[in-house]
Structure formats: C-alpha cells, structure tokens
mmCIF file of C-alpha atoms and ligand atoms in Angstrom:
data_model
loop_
_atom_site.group_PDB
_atom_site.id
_atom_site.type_symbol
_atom_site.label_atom_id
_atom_site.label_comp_id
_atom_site.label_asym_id
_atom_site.label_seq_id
_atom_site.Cartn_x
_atom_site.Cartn_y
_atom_site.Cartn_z
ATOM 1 C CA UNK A 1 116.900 85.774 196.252
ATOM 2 C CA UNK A 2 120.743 86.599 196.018
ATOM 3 C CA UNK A 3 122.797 87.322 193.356
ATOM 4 C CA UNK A 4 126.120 85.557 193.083
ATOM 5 C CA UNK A 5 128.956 85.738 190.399
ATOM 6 C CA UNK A 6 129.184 82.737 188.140
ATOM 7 C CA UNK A 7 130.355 81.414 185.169
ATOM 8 C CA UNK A 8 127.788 80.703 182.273
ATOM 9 C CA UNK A 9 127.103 79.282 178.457
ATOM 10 C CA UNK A 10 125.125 81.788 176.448
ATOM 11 C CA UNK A 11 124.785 79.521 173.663
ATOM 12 C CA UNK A 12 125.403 76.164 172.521
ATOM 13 C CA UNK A 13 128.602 77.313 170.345
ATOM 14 C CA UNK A 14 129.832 81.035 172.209
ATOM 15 C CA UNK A 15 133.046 80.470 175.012
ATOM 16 C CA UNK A 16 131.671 80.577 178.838
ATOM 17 C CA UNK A 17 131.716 84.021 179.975
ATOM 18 C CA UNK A 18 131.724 85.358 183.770
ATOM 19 C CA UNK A 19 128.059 86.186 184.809
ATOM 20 C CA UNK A 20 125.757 86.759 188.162
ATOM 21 C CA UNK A 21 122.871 84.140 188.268
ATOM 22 C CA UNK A 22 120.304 84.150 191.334
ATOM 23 C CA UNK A 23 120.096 81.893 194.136
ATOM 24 C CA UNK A 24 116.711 81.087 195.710
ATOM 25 C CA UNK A 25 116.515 82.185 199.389
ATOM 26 C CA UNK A 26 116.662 79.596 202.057
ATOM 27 C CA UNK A 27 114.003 77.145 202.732
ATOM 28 C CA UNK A 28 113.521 75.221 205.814
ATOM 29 C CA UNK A 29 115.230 72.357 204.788
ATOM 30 C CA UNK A 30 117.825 74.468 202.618
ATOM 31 C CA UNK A 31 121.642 74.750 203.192
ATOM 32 C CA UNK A 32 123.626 77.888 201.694
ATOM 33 C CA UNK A 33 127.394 76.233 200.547
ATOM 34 C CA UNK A 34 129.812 78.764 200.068
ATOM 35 C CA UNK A 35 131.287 76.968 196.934
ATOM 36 C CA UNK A 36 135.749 76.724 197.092
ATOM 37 C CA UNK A 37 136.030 74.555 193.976
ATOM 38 C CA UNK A 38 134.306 72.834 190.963
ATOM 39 C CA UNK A 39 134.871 69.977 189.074
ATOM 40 C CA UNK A 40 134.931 69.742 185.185
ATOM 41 C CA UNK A 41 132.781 67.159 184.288
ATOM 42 C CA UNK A 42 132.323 65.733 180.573
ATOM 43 C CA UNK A 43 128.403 65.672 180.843
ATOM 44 C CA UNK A 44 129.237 69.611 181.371
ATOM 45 C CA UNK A 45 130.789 70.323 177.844
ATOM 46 C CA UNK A 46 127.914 67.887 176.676
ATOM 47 C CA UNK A 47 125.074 69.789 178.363
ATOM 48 C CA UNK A 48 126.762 73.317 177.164
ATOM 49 C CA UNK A 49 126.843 72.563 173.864
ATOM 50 C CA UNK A 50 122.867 70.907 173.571
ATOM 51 C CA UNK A 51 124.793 67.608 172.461
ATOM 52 C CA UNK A 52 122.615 66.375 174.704
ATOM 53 C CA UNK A 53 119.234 68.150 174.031
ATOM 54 C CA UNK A 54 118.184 71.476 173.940
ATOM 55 C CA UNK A 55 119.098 73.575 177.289
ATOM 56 C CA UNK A 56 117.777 77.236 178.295
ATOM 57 C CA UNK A 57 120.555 79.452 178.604
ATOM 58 C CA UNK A 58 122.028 81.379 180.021
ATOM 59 C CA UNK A 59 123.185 77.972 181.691
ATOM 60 C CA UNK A 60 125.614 77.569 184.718
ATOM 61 C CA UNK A 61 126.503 73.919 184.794
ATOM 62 C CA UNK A 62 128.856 71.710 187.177
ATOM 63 C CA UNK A 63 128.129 69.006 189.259
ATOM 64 C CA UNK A 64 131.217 68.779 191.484
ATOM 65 C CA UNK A 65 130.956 70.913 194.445
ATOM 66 C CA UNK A 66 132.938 71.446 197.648
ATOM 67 C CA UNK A 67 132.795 73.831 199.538
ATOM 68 C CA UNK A 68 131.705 75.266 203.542
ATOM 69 C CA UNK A 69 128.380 75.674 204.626
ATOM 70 C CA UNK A 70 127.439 79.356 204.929
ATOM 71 C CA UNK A 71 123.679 79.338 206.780
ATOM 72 C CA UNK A 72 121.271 76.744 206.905
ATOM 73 C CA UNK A 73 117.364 76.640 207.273
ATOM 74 C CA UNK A 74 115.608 76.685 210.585
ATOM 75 C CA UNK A 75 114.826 73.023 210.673
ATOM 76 C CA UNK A 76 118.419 71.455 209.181
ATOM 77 C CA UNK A 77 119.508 69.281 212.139
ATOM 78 C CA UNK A 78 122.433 67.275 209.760
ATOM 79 C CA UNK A 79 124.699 70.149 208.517
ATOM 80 C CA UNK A 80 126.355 73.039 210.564
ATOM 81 C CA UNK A 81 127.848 76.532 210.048
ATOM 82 C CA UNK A 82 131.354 75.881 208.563
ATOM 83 C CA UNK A 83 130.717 72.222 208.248
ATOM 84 C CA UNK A 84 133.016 70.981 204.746
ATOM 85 C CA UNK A 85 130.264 70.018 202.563
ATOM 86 C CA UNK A 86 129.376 68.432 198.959
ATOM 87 C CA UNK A 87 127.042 67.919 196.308
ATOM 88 C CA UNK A 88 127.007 66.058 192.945
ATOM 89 C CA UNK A 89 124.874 65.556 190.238
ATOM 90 C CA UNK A 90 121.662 65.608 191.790
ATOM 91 C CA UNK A 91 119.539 68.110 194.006
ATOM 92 C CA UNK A 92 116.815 66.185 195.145
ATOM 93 C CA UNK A 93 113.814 63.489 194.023
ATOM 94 C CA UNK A 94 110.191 62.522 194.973
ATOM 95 C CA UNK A 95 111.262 60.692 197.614
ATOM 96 C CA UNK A 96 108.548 58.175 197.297
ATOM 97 C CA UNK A 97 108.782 56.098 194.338
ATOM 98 C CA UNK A 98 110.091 52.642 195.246
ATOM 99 C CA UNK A 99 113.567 53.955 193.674
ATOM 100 C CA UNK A 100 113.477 56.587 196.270
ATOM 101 C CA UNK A 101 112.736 54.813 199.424
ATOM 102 C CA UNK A 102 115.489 52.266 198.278
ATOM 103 C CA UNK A 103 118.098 54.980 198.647
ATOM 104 C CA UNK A 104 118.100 54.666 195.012
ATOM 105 C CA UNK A 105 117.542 58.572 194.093
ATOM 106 C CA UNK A 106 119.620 58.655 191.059
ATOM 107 C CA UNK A 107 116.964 56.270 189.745
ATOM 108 C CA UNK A 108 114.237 58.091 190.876
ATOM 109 C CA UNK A 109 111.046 57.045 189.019
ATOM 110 C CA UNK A 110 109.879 60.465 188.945
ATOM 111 C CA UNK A 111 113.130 61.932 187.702
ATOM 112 C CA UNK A 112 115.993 62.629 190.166
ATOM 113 C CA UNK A 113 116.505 66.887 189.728
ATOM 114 C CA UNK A 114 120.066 67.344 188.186
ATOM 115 C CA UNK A 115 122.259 70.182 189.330
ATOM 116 C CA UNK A 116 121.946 71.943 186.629
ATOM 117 C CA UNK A 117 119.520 71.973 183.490
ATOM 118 C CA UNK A 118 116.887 70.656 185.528
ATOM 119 C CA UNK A 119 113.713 72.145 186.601
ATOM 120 C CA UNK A 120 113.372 72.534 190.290
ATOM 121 C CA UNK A 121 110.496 72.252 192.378
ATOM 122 C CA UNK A 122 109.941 75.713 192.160
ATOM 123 C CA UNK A 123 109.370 75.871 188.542
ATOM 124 C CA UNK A 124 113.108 77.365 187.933
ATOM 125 C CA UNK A 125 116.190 75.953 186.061
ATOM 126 C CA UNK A 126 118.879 74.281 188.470
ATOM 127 C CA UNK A 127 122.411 76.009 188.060
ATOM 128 C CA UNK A 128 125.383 74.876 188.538
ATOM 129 C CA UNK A 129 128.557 74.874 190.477
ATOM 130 C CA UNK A 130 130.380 77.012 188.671
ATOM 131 C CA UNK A 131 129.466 80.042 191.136
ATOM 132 C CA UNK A 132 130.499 81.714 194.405
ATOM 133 C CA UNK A 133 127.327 80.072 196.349
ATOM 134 C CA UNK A 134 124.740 77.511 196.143
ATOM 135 C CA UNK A 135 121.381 76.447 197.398
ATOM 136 C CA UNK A 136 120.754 72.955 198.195
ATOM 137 C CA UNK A 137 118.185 70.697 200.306
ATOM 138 C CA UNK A 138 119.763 69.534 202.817
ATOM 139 C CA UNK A 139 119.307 65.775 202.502
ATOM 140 C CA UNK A 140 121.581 65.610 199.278
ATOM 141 C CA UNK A 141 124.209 67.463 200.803
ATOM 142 C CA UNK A 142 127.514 65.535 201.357
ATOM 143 C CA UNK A 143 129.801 65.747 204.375
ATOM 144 C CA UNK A 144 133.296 65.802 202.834
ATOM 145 C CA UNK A 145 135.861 64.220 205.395
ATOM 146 C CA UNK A 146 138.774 66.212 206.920
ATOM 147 C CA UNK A 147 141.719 64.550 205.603
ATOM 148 C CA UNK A 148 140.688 64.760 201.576
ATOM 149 C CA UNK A 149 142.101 68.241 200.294
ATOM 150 C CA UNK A 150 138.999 70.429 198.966
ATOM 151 C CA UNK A 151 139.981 70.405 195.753
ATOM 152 C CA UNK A 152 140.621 66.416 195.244
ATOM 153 C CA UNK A 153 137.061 66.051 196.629
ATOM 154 C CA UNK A 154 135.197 67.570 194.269
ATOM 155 C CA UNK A 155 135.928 65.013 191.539
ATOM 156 C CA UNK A 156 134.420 62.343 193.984
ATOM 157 C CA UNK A 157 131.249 63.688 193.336
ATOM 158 C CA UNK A 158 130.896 62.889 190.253
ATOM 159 C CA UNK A 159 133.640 60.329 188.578
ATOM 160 C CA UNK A 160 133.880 59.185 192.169
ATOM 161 C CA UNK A 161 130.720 57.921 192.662
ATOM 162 C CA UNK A 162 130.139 56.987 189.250
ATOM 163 C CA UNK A 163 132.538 54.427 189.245
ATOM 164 C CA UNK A 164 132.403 53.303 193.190
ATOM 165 C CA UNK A 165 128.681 52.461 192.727
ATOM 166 C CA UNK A 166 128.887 49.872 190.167
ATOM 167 C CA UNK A 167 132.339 48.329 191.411
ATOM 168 C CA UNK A 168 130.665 47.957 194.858
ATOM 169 C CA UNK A 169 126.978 46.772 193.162
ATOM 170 C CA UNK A 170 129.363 44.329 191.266
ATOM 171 C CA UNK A 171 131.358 43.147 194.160
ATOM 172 C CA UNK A 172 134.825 44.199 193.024
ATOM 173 C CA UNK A 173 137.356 42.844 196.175
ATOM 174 C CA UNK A 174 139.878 40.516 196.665
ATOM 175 C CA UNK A 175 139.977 37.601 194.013
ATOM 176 C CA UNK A 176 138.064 39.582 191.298
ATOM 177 C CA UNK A 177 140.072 40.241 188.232
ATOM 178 C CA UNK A 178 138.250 44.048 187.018
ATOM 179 C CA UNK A 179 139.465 45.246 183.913
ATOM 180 C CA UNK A 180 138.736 49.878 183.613
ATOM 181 C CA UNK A 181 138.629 50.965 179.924
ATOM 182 C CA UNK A 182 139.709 54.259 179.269
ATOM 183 C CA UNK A 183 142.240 55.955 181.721
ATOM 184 C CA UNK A 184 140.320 59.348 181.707
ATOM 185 C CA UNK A 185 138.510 61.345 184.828
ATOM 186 C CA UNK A 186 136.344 58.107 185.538
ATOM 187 C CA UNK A 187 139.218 55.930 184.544
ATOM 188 C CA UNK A 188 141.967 56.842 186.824
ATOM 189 C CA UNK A 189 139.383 56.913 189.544
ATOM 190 C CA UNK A 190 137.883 53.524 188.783
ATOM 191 C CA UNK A 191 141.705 52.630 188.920
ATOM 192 C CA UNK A 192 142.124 53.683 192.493
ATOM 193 C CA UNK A 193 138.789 52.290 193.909
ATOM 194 C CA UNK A 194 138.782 49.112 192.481
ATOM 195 C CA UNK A 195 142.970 48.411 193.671
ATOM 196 C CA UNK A 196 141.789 49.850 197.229
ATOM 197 C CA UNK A 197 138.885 47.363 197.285
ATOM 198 C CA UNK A 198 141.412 44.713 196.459
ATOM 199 C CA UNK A 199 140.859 43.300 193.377
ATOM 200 C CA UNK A 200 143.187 42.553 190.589
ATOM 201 C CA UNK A 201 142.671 45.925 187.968
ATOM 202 C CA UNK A 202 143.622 45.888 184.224
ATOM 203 C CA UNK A 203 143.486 48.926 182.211
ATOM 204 C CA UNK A 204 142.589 48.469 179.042
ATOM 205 C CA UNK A 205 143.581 51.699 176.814
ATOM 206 C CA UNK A 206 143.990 52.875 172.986
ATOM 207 C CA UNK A 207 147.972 52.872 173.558
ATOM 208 C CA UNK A 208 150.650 52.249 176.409
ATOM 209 C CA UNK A 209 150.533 56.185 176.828
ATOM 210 C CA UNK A 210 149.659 56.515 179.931
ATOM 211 C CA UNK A 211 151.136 53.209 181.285
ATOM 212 C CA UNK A 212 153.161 54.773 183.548
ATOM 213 C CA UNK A 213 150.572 56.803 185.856
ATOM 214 C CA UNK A 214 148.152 53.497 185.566
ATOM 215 C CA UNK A 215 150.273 51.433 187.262
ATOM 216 C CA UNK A 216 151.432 54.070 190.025
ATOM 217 C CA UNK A 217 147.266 54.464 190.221
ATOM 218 C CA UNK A 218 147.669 50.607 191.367
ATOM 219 C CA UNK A 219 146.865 48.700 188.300
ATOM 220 C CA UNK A 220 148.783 45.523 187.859
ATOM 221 C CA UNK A 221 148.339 45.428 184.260
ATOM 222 C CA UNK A 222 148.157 47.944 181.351
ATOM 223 C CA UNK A 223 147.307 46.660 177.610
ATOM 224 C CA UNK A 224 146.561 48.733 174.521
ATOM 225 C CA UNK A 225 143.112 48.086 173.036
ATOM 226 C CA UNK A 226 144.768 49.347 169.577
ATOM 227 C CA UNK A 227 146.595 45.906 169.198
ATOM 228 C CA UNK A 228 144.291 43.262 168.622
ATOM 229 C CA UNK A 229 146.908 40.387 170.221
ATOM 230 C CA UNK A 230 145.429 41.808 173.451
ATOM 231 C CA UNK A 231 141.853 40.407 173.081
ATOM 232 C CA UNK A 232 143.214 37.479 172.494
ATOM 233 C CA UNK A 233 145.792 37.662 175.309
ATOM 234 C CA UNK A 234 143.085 38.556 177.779
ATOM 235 C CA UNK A 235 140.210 36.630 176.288
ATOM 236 C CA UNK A 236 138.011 34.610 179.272
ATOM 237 C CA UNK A 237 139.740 36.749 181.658
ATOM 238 C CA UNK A 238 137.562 39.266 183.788
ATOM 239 C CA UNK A 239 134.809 39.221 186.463
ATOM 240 C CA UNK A 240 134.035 42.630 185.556
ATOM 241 C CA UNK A 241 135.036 45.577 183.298
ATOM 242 C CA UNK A 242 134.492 48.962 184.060
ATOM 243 C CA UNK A 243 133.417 50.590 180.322
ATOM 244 C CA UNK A 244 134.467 54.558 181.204
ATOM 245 C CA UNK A 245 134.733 55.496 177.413
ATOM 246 C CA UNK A 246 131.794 57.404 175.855
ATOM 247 C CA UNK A 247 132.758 56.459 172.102
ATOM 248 C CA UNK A 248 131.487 53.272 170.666
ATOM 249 C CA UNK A 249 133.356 50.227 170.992
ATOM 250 C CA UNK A 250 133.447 46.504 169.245
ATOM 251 C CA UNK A 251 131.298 44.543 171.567
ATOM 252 C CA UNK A 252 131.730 41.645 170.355
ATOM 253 C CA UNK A 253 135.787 41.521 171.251
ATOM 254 C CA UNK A 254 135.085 43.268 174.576
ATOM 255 C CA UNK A 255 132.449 40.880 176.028
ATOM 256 C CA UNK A 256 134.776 38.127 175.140
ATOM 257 C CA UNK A 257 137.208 38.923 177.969
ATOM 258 C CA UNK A 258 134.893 37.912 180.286
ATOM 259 C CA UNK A 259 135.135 35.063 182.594
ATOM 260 C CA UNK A 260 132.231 32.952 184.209
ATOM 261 C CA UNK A 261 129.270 35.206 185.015
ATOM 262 C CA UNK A 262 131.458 38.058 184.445
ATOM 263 C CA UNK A 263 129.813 41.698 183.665
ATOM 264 C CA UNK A 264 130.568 44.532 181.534
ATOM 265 C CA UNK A 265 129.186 47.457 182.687
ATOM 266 C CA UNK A 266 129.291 50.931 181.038
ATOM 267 C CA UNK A 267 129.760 54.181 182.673
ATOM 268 C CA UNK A 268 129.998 56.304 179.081
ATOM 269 C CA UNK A 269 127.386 56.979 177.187
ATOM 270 C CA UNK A 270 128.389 56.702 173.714
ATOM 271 C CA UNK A 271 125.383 59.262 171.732
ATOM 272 C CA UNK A 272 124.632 56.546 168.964
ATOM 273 C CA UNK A 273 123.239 52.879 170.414
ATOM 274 C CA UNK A 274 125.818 49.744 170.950
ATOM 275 C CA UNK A 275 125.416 46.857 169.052
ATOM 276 C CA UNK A 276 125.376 43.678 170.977
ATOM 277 C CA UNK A 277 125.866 40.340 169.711
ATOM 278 C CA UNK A 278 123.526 37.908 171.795
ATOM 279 C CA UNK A 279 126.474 35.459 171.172
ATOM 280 C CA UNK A 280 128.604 36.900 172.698
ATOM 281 C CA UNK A 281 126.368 36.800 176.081
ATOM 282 C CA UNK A 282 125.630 33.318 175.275
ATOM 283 C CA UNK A 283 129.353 32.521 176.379
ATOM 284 C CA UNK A 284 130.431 32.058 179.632
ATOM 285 C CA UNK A 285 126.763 33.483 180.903
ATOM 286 C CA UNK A 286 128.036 37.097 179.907
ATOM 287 C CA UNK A 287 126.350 40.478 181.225
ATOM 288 C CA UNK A 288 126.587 43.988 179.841
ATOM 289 C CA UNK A 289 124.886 46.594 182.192
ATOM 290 C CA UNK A 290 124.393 49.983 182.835
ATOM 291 C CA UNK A 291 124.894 52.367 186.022
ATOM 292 C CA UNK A 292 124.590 56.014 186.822
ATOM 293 C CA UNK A 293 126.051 57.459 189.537
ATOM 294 C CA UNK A 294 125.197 56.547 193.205
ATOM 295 C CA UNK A 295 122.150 57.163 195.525
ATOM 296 C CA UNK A 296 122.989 59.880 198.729
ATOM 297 C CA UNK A 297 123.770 57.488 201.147
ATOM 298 C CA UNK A 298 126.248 55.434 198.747
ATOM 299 C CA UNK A 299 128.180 58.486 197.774
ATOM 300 C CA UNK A 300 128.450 59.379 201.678
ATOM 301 C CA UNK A 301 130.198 55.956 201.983
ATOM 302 C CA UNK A 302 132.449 56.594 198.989
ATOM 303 C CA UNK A 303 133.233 59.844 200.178
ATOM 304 C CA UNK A 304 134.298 57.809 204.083
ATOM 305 C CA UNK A 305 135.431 54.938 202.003
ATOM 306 C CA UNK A 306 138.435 57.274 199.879
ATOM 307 C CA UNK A 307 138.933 59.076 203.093
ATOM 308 C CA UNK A 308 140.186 56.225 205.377
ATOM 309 C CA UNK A 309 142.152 54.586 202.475
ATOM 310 C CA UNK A 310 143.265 58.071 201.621
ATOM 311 C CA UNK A 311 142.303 58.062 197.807
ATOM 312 C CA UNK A 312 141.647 60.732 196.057
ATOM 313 C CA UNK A 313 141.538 62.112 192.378
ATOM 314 C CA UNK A 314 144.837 63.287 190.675
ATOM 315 C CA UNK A 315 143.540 67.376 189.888
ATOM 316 C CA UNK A 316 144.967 70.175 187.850
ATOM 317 C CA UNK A 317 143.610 73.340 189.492
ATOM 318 C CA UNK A 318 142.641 76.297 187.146
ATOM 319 C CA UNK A 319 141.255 79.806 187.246
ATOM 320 C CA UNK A 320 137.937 80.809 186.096
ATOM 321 C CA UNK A 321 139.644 82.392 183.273
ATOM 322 C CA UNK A 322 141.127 79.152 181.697
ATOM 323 C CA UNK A 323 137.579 77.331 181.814
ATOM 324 C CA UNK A 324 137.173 77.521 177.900
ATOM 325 C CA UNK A 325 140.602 76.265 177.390
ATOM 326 C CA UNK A 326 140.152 73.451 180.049
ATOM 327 C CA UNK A 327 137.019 72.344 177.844
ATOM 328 C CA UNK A 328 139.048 72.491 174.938
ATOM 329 C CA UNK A 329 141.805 70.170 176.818
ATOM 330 C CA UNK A 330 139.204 67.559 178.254
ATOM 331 C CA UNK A 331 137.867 67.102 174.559
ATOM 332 C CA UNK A 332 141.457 66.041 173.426
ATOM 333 C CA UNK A 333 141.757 64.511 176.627
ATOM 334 C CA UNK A 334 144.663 66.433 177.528
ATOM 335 C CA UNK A 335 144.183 66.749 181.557
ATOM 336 C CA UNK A 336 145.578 64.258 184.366
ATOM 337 C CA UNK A 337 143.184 63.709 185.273
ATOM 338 C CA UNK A 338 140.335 66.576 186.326
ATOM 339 C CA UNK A 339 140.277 70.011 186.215
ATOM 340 C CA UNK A 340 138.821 71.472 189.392
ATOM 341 C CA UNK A 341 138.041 75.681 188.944
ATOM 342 C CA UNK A 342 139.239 77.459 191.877
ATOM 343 C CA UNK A 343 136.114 79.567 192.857
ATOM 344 C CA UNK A 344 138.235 81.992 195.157
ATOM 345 C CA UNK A 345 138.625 82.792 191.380
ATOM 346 C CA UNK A 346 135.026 83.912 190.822
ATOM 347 C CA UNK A 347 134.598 86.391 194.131
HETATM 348 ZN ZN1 ZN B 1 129.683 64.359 185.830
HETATM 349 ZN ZN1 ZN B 2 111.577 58.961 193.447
#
C-alpha cells in the first residue's frame, strides 16, 4: 500500500477537505499514474452529496485523469515509464459478458467498476482522481496524444467520450443536421465533435447567452429553448439531438424537431423519470435513446480522433483550494466550460 495526499468528502453536506487515502500496491497487470490534473465532473458533486445513493466516505471522487505513468507491473507490455496516460470513469469489468467481449465495458453485464464509489475486485472502495497517484489495470488505461495540452485532456475522459460515443453510434457527419441541448461541459464538447465530424450543429439553449462562444465552438446555429417560436421554427428539422441537460424537459416539443428516423438521445440524467408521449414517436418514425460513456477502445479513438483535428475542451484551471467553490460554480453553471484541479496543487 502507499499513502498519497488527496482531496476527500467526509459527508454528504461538509466542504471537501485535503486528506491522504491509500493506494493498493501494484499488481501484475497494474500501472502507477502519477496524476497532473483532474477534471470536475457533475456526476462528482452528485456522488458527493449521496444525490445519487448512499456512498461510504471518506470518498475521493473524479473521473478525469491525466497524468504520466510512474511504474508499471511486471507483465504490462502496453504502457511505459513516462508514457502520458488517462483514465475515465471506469476501472475495469468482467471481461466476459457479451457486453465485454463487444468492447462494450461501460455496459458491462456484470457492472463496469467506476472510478470511484465502486467496489473493486479486492473488496475495497475505488477512489478517485482527485489525488497525487493512482492505481489502475492496465487495459483501461488511455494513451493521451502529444499534441493535446494535459490539462484540456482530462475533460475528454469523461464529457469527451460521453458525447463522441453516441454522435459516432448515431452517425453524426456530413449531411446530418445534430441539434446539442445545453451548452455546458458535455455541451460545448458535443459542439466541437459533432462540427469536426462534419455535420450541421444547432445549439439549442435556455437564452442567447452564450451565443457567442457556440458559434466560435463551430455551431452554425444558436436558438433559445425559452422562446417557444423556436420549436416551431425548427420543428421536422434534426437527424439527431444530443440531450446534455440533466433537468427534465417537455418531450413532447423536443421530439418534434426531429426529421425522418431522426433520434434524440440523452446524455443527462434528469433524477425524476421523463414522460414520453408515444405520439410523438409515432411521427416521422421518432427515437429517444440513451448512452453512457464509451467502451476502452472507443475512447482511445476519441482521444486520436480530437488529437489530429486538434479539439479539445475550453478549461479553467484551479487549485485544490478552490475545489468547493468550483462545485459551487458548476451548480450555477458558472464555468466555461470545465474546471480541471491542478494536482501539482496536492503534492
Ligand atoms: Zn463524468
Ligand atoms: Zn462484462
């Protein structure tokens, strides 16, 4: 075992405080990752706070990691000494379920293991990447190309992937119209992939706020969802929209901007069920879908992917210090457009 600083909840309601939490010692398969920076992830203030379900604490969460590798286990033929290196929201899976030997981990029928609040193999609760060092098997360890800073990679990890995976599953590309609701962390990234796959993006907000940076992000049009002209402006429109908001929303006058076959698929996860109106799906052959993030090998290809078109995250770097205030900032969604923690801060 090894002790490394951190940063941890005590309790669903007290501020994060700076902590040591213990890191298992290295397996066979096992890398070491020096951690540089950390993402701050939604799902984290959500975990923190039990909103959703009871954690143990003291909890370490994030599940955007960069960083170098440090040491690696005696048989670990993929990753190197000093290699740049990743990992997201998941630490490993059976690895034999049907999900699993589809490269589909993240819908592992045995339960993928998450970061953090998960229970590992070894019978321990997964931490976070809000520390100085982590442990990870070495098959869901990401190589993190060259030319994308450290600190704009970490966001990839998560909001990356989470919105790559179902514009790719979805076949967002040239001729597509794809509409992104919500210009937040998974917004302004859905934004970028979805213009550097080609296709024709719409972002659909509460007001023109932000219309500005949407449009620089490469979206050729930018409507308020607080006027209702807009649904019918847009009505019979998309192929696909891109649901990033985790509130609940009408259904009814969302699905009806879809064109032909066209999909809605939600990345948020609103706490209280959606209502659907079957009516609605009646109409041009209408979908609404789910996704969660993106197996190992798919988030290796949107890592390459935002590397040779050179997109990456827009990031406000903080201290470990400000963590508390960042949470209070991503609540009133007051970042642009992630806040990654600086772990030099940490050592
Ligand atoms: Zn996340
Ligand atoms: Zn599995």
């Amino acid at each position: 075992m090894r002790t490394v600083n951190a940063i941890a909840a005590t309790s669903a309601t007290d501020p994060l405080v700076r902590t040591t939490i213990e890191r298992r010692d290295l397996g066979p398969h096992d890398v070491l990752i020096e951690i540089r920076y950390a993402g701050i992830c939604h799902s984290d203030i959500h975990t923190v706070r039990g909103e959703w379900g009871d954690v143990a604490y003291p909890l370490t969460v994030g599940h955007e990691i960069v960083g170098q590798v440090a040491e690696v286990g005696r048989e670990v033929t993929g990753h190197a000494v000093g290699d740049r290196v990743g990992v997201g929201c998941m630490v490993n899976s059976c690895r034999e379920c049907e999900n699993c030997r589809a490269g589909q981990e993240q819908y592992c029928l045995n339960g993928n293991t998450g970061t953090y609040a998960s229970v590992d193999r070894d019978g321990t609760v997964t931490q976070g990447g809000y520390s100085t060092h982590i442990v990870v098997d070495a098959d869901f360890v990401l190589r993190v190309p060259e030319n994308i800073p450290y600190e704009k990679a970490a966001p990839l990890l998560c909001a990356g992937i989470t919105t790559y995976s179902p514009l790719a599953h979805w076949n967002a590309g040239p001729g597509k119209k794809v509409a992104v609701v919500g210009l937040g962390g998974l917004g302004h990234m859905a934004v970028k992939i979805a213009v550097a796959m080609g296709a024709d993006v719409t972002v659909l907000s509460q007001t023109l706020g932000k219309k500005d940076d949407g449009l620089a992000f490469g979206a050729r049009d930018y409507q308020a969802t607080g006027d209702p002209a807009t649904f019918e402006a847009l009505r019979n429109s998309f192929d696909l929209i891109i649901n990033t908001v985790s509130a609940p929303i009408d259904m009814a006058a969302y699905l009806g901007l879809l064109r032909l076959d066209g999909t809605l698929v939600s990345v948020g996860a609103p706490p209280q069920p959606l209502p659907v109106p079957v009516f609605a799906l009646f109409g041009n052959r209408r979908s609404f879908a789910g996704s969660s993030i993106g197996g190992i090998a798919e988030t290796q290809q949107m890592l390459d992917f935002c590397a040779e078109r050179g997109i990456a995250p827009d990031v406000e770097v903080i201290g470990a210090d400000a963590v508390n205030e960042a949470y209070e900032r991503v609540l009133r969604s007051d970042v642009r457009y992630r806040f990654v923690i600086d772990v030099d801060s940490l050592r």
